[in-house]
Short mmCIF file of C-alpha atoms in Angstrom, two decimals:
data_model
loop_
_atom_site.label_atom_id
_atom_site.label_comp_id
_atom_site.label_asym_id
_atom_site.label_seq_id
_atom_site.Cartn_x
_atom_site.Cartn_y
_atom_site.Cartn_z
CA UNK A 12 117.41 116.63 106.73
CA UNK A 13 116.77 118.69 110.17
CA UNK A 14 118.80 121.68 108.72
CA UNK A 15 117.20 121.50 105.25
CA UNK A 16 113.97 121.81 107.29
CA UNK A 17 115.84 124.56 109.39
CA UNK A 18 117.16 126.93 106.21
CA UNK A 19 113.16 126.52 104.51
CA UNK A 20 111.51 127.19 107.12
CA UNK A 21 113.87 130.33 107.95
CA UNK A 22 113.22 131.61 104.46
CA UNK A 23 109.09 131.56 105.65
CA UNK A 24 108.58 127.94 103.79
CA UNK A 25 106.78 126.09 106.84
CA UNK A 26 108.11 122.48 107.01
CA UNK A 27 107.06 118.97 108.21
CA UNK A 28 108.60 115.66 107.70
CA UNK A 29 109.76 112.31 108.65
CA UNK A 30 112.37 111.35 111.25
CA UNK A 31 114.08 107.99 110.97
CA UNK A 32 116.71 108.33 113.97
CA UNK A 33 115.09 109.93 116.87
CA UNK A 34 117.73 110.69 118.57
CA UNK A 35 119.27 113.25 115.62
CA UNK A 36 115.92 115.10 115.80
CA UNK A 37 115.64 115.28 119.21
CA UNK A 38 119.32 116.76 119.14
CA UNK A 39 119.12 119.51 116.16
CA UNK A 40 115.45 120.86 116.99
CA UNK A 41 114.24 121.35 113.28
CA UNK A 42 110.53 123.01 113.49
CA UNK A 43 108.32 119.93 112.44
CA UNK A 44 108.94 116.15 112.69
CA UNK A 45 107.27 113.16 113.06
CA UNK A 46 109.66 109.77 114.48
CA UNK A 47 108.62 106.93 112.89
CA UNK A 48 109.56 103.15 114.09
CA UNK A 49 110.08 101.95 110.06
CA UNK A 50 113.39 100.54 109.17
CA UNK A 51 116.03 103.22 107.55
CA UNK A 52 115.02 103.09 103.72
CA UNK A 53 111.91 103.15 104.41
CA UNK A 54 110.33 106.24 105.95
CA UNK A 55 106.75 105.71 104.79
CA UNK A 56 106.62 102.37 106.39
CA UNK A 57 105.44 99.91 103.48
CA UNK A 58 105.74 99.49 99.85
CA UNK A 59 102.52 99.33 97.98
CA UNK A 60 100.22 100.13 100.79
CA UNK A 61 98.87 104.17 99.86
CA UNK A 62 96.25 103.48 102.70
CA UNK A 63 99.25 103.42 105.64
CA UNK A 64 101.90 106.05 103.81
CA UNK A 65 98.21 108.46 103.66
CA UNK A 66 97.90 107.34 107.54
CA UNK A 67 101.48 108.51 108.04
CA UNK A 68 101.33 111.69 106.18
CA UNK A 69 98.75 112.43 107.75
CA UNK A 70 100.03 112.31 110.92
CA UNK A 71 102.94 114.44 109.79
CA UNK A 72 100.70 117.14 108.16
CA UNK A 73 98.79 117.50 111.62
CA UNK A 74 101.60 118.63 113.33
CA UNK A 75 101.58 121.79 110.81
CA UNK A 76 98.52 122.84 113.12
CA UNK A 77 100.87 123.67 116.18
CA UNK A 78 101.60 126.92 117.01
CA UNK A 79 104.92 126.44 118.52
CA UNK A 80 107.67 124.49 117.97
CA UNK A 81 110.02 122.80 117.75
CA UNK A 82 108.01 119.57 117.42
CA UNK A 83 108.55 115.81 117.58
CA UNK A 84 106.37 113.64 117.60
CA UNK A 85 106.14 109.62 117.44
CA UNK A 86 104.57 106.96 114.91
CA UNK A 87 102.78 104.87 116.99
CA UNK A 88 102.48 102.02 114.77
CA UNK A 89 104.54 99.17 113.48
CA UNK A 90 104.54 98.80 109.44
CA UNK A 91 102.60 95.93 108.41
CA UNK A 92 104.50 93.43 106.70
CA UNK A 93 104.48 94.13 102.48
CA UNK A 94 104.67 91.11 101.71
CA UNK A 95 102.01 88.64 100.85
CA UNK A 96 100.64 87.56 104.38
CA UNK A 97 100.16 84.08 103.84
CA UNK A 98 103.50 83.36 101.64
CA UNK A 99 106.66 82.22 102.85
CA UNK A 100 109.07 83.73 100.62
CA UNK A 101 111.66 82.09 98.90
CA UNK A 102 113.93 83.25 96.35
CA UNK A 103 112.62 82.32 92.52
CA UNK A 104 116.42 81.10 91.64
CA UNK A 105 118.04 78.94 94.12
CA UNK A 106 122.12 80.43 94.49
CA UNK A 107 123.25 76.95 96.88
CA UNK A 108 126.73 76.93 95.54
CA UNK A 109 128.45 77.19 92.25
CA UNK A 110 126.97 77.02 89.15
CA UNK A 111 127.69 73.81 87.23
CA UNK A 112 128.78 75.52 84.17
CA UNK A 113 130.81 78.41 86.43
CA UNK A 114 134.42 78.02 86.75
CA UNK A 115 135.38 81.14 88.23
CA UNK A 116 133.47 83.81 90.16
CA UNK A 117 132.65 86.27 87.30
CA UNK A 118 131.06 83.13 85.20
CA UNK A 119 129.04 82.64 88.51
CA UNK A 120 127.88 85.61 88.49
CA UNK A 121 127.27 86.15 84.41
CA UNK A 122 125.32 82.99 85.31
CA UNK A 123 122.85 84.24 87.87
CA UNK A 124 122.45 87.28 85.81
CA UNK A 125 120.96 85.26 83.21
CA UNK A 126 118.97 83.17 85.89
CA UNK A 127 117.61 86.26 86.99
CA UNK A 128 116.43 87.55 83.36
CA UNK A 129 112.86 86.40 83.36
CA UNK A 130 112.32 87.10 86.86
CA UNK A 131 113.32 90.79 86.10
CA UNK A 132 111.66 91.66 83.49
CA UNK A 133 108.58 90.22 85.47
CA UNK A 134 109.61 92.47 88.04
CA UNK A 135 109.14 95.55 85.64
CA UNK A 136 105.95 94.18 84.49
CA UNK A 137 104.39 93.89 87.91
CA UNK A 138 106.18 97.14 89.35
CA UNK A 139 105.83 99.01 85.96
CA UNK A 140 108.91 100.66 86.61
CA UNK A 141 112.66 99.80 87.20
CA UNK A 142 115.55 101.58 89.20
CA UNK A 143 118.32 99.96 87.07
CA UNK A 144 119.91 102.14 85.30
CA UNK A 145 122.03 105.17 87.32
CA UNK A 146 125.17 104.12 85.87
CA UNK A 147 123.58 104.69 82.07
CA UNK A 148 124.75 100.81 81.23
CA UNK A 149 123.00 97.77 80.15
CA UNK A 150 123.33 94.97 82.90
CA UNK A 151 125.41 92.78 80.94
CA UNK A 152 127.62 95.86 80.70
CA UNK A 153 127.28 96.66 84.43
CA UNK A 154 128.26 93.19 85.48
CA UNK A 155 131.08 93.16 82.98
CA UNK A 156 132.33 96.67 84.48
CA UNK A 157 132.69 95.51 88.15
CA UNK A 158 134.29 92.37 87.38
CA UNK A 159 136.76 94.16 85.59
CA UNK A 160 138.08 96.20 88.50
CA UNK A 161 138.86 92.45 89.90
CA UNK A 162 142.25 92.92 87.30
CA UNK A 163 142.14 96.51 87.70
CA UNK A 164 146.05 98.19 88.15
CA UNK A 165 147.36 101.17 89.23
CA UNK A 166 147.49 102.30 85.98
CA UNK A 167 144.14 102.20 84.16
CA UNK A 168 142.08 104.87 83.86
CA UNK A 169 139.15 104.35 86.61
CA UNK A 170 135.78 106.19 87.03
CA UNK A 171 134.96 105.34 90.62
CA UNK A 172 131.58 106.65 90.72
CA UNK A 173 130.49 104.43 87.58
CA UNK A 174 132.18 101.86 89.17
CA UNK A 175 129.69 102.54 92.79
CA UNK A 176 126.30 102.85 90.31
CA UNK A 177 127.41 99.78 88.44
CA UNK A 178 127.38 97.52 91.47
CA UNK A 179 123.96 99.47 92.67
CA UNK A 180 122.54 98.72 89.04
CA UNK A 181 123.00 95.12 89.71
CA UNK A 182 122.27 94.68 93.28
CA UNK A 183 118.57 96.76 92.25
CA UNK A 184 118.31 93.68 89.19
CA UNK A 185 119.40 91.19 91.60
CA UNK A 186 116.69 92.51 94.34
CA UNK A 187 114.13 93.82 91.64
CA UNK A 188 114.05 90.42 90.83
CA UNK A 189 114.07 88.83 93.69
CA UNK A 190 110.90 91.06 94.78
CA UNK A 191 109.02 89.27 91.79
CA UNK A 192 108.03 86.34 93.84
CA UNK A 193 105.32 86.37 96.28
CA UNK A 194 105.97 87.36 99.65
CA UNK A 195 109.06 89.14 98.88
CA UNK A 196 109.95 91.87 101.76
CA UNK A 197 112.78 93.50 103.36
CA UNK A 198 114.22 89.89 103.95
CA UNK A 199 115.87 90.08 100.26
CA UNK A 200 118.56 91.99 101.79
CA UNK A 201 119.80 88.98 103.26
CA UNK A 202 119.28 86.74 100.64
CA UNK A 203 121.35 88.87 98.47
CA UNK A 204 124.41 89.15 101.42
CA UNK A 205 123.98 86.01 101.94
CA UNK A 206 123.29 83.86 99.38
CA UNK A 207 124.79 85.37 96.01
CA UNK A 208 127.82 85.35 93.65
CA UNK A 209 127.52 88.93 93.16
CA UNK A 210 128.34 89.62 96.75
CA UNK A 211 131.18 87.24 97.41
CA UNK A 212 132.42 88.94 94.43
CA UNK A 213 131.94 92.53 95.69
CA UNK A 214 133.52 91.33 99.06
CA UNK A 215 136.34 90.07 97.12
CA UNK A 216 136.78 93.49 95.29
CA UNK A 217 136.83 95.28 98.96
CA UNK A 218 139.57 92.92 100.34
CA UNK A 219 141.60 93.52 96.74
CA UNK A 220 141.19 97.02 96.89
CA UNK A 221 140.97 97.82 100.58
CA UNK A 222 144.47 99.45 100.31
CA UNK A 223 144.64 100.48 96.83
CA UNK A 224 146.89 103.71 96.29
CA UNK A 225 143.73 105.48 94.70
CA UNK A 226 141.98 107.45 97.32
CA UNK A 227 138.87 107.55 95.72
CA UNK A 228 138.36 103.91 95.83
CA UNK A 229 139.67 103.56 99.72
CA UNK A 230 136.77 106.09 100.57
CA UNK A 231 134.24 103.88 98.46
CA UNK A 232 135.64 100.45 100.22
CA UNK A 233 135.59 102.00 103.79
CA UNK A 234 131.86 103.54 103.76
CA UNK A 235 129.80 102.51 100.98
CA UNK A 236 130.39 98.81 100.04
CA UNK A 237 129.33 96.29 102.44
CA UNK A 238 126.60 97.34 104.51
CA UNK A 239 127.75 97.18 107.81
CA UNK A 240 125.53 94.55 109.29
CA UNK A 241 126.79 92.30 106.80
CA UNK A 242 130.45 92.83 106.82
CA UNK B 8 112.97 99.80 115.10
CA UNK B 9 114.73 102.79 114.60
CA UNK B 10 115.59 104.18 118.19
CA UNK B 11 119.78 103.75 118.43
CA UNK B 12 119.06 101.46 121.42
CA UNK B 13 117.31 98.68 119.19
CA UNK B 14 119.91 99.04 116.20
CA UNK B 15 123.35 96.88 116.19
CA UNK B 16 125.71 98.50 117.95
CA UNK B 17 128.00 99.11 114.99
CA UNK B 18 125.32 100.62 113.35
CA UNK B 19 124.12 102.40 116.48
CA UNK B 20 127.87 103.66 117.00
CA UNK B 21 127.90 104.86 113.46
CA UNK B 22 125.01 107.43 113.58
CA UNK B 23 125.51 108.20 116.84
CA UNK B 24 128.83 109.66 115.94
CA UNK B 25 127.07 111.99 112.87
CA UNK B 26 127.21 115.38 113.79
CA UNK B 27 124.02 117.10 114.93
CA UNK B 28 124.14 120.68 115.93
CA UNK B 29 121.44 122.13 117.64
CA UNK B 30 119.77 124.30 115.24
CA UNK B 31 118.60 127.82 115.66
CA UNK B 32 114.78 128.45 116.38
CA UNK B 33 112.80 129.39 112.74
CA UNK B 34 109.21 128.87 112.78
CA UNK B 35 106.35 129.71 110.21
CA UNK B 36 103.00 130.40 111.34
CA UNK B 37 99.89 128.00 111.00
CA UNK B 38 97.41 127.79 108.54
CA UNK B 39 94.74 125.91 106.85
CA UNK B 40 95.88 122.61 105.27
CA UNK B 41 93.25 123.48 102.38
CA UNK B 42 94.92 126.69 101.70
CA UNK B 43 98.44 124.95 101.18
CA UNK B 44 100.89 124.04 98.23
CA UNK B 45 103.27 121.42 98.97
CA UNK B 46 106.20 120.63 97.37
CA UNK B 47 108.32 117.26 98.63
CA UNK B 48 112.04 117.58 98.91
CA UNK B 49 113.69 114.19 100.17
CA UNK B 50 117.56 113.15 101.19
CA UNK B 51 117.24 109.72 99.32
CA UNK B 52 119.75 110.63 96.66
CA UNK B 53 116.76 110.60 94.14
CA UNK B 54 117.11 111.89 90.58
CA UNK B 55 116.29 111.13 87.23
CA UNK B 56 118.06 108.64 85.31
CA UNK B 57 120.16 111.29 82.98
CA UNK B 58 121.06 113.44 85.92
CA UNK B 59 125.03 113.10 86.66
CA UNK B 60 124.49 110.77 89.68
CA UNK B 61 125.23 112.24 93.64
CA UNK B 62 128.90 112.06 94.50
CA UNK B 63 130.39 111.59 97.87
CA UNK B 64 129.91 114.79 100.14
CA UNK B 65 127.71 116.89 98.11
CA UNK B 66 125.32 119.65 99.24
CA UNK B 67 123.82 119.84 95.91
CA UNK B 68 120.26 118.66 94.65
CA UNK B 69 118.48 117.23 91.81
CA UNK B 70 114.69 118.36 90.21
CA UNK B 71 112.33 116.23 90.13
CA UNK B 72 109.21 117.38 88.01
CA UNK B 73 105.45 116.15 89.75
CA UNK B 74 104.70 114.78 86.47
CA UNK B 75 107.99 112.23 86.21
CA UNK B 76 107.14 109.11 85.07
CA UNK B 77 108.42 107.03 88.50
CA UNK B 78 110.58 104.72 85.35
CA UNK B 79 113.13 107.71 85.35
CA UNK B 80 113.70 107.81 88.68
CA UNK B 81 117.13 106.40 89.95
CA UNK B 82 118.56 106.14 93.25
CA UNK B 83 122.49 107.31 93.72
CA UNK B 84 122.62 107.87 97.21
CA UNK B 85 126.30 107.21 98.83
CA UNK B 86 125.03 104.61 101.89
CA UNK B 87 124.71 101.26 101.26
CA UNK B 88 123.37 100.88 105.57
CA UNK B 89 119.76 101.32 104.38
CA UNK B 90 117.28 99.21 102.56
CA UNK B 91 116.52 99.73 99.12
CA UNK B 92 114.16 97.11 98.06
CA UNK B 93 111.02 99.48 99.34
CA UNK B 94 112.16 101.91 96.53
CA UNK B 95 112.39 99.74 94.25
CA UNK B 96 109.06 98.25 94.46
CA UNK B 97 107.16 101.81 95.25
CA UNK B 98 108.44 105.14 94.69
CA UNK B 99 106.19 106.44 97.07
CA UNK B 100 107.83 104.71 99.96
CA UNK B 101 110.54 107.71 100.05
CA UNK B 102 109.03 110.08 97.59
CA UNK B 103 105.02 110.12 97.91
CA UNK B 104 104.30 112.02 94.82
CA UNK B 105 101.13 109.91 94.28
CA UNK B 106 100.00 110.33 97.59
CA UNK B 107 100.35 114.14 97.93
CA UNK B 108 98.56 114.41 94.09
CA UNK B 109 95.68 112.02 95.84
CA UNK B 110 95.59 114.66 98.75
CA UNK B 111 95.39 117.38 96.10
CA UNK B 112 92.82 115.53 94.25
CA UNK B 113 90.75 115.29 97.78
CA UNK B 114 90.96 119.11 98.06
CA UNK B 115 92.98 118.27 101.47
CA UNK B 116 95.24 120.49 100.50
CA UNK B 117 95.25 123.59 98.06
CA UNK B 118 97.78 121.71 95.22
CA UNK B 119 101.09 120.37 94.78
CA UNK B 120 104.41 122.19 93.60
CA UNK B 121 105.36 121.67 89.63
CA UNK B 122 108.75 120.31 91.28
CA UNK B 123 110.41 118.48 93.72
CA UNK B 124 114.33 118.66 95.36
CA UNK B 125 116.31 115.54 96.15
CA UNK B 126 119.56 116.03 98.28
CA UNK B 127 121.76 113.21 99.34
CA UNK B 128 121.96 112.83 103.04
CA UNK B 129 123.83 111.25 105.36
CA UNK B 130 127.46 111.46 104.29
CA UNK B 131 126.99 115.66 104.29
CA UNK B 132 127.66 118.28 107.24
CA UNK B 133 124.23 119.35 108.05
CA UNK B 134 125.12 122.95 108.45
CA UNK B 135 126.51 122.40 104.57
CA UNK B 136 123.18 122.67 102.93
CA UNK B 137 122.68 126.16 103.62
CA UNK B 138 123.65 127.62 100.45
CA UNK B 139 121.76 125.04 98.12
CA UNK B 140 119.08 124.93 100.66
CA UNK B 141 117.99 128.83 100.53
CA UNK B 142 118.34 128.47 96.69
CA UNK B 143 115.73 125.60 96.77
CA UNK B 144 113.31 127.65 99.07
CA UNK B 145 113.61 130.53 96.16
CA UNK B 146 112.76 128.38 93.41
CA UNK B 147 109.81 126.61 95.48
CA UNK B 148 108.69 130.34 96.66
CA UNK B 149 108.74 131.11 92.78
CA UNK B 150 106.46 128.17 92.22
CA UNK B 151 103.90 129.34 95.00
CA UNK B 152 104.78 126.41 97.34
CA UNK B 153 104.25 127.59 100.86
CA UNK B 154 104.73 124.12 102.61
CA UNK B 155 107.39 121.41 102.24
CA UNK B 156 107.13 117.27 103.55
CA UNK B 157 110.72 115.98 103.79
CA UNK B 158 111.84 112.96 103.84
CA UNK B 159 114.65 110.61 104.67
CA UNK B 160 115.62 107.67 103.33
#
């Protein structure tokens, strides 16, 4: 991000911008930045709030007034919360243990899928958009994918990136969802760690796989499957 | 929340051990916000939902026209250490295209670009970008965009 604001502003584009890690900024010296103290995913602070992202543009833009550089400068202000004030969220569909009907870990998750349905499509109602959809399949499809690679051998043809979007496409339903229900806010993250089938089952698929001869799906395991604060 | 010294320390560990040259000194002169056209480019791993999706270690980037609907907009971005829910309930929370056509609107600034870059970040060397980087800054010169807001995500 610093050197994309480095090679622009070499070729006489002037720059400004958001900083997320401070310390990377303060190390590379790109022309323009404002630090902000929002969590990583989040570099305009809030969801839903144009009022605060304005007051943090802002902020950014005036630093397009100085006449030297480079600049950093800090965010003083916290995001406020995006969620409903008052509510206490909770998640619409309560995951407590094994579905009734479930007898194995795909049927658990085929069955929150379905539990999830009418809290989705709210979702797209109330949102007016959805972010499902990078690996070009339907959910069901998705889902049926990912628990494929559960029997997956050495031999069968694999597309490891359709594979990576698959599992995005449902963890954006299962959070999408989720967000549906008042008060919803960053804490879905942990409900959906914590609480689902579709986790356990993508943990499961990095302890199968961890070691698998393909090289492509080592790299995936090691860096982009668990988040690391809830490995 | 974001300083290394708040962050889990395997998290903390993990970005402090991304490489971050110290970049050479390039600097455009001021001007008038009024008399600037902005164009956004972002390292959220943005595109739209036909683009091929971002693969692991890529320097390359995706268009995104002003006048997307926000429904075509996917995320493919490598990292799974970063919250997603903001971008799925506002687009604007990593790429404010409503906010910089409300600025526009306000006569804040002069206009807004007819497109918009999205890189993927934080799995690329930063000195990597150059060559897609200087393409982008023809193509936004082309478009009369003087000015660029950039994003993480």
């Amino acid at each position: 991000m610093s050197a994309l604001a480095y090679f622009l502003e070499d070729e006489g584009i002037a720059t400004t911008g958001i900083s997320l890690v401070r310390e990377h900024t303060e190390q590379m010296q790109p022309p323009r930045f404002l630090w902000v103290p929002f969590p990583l995913g989040r570099p305009l602070g809030v969801p839903g709030n144009p009022e605060f992202q304005h007051d943090v543009i802002a902020a950014a833009l005036n630093l397009l007034d100085s006449h030297a550089g480079p600049v950093l400068a800090d965010f003083e202000r916290d995001a406020p919360p995006s969620g409903e004030p008052e509510a206490s969220w909770s998640c619409p569909v309560s995951f407590g243990g094994p579905k009734r009907e479930a007898t194995t870990l795909v049927e658990e998750v085929a069955a929150e899928v379905r539990e999830l349905a009418p809290w989705y499509a709210l979702s797209r109602e109330k949102h007016g958009r959805t972010t499902v959809g990078a690996s070009g399949l339907e959910i069901d499809a998705a889902r049926t994918l990912v628990a494929s690679v559960l029997t997956l051998s050495d031999a069968d043809e694999f597309d490891v990136l359709k594979f990576k979007y698959a599992i995005e496409d449902l963890k954006a339903y299962y959070l999408e969802a989720a967000a549906a229900s008042p008060g919803a806010d960053i804490n879905v993250n942990t409900w959906l760690w914590r609480e689902t089938a579709l986790t356990r089952m993508i943990r499961e698929l990095a302890d199968l796989h961890r070691d698998s001869p393909r090289e492509d799906l080592r790299t995936l395991i090691a860096s982009g499957f668990v988040p690391r604060e809830f490995r | 929340m974001v300083r290394l010294a708040d962050m889990p320390d395997i998290d903390a560990q993990h970005l402090r051990d991304k490489p971050c040259p110290q970049l050479p000194k390039a600097w455009v002169p001021a001007k008038p916000l009024n008399e600037r056209r902005f164009a956004l480019v972002t390292t959220a791993g943005i595109g739209r939902r036909d683009d091929e999706g971002f693969g692991f270690h890529t320097n390359d980037y995706r268009v995104i026209p002003n006048d997307v609907d926000s429904g075509e907009l996917v995320m493919t971005h490598n990292s799974v250490n970063f919250d997603r829910s903001g971008f799925q309930q506002d687009l604007n929370i990593a790429l404010p295209i409503d906010r910089f056509k409300e600025l526009a609107d306000r006569g804040t600034i002069k206009g807004v670009g007819t497109h918009h870059y999205s890189f993927m970040g934080a799995t690329t060397e930063p000195l990597d970008y150059e060559p897609t980087a200087r393409k982008v800054a023809g193509h936004l010169k082309a478009d009369g965009v003087d000015t660029v807001f950039i994003t993480p995500i």
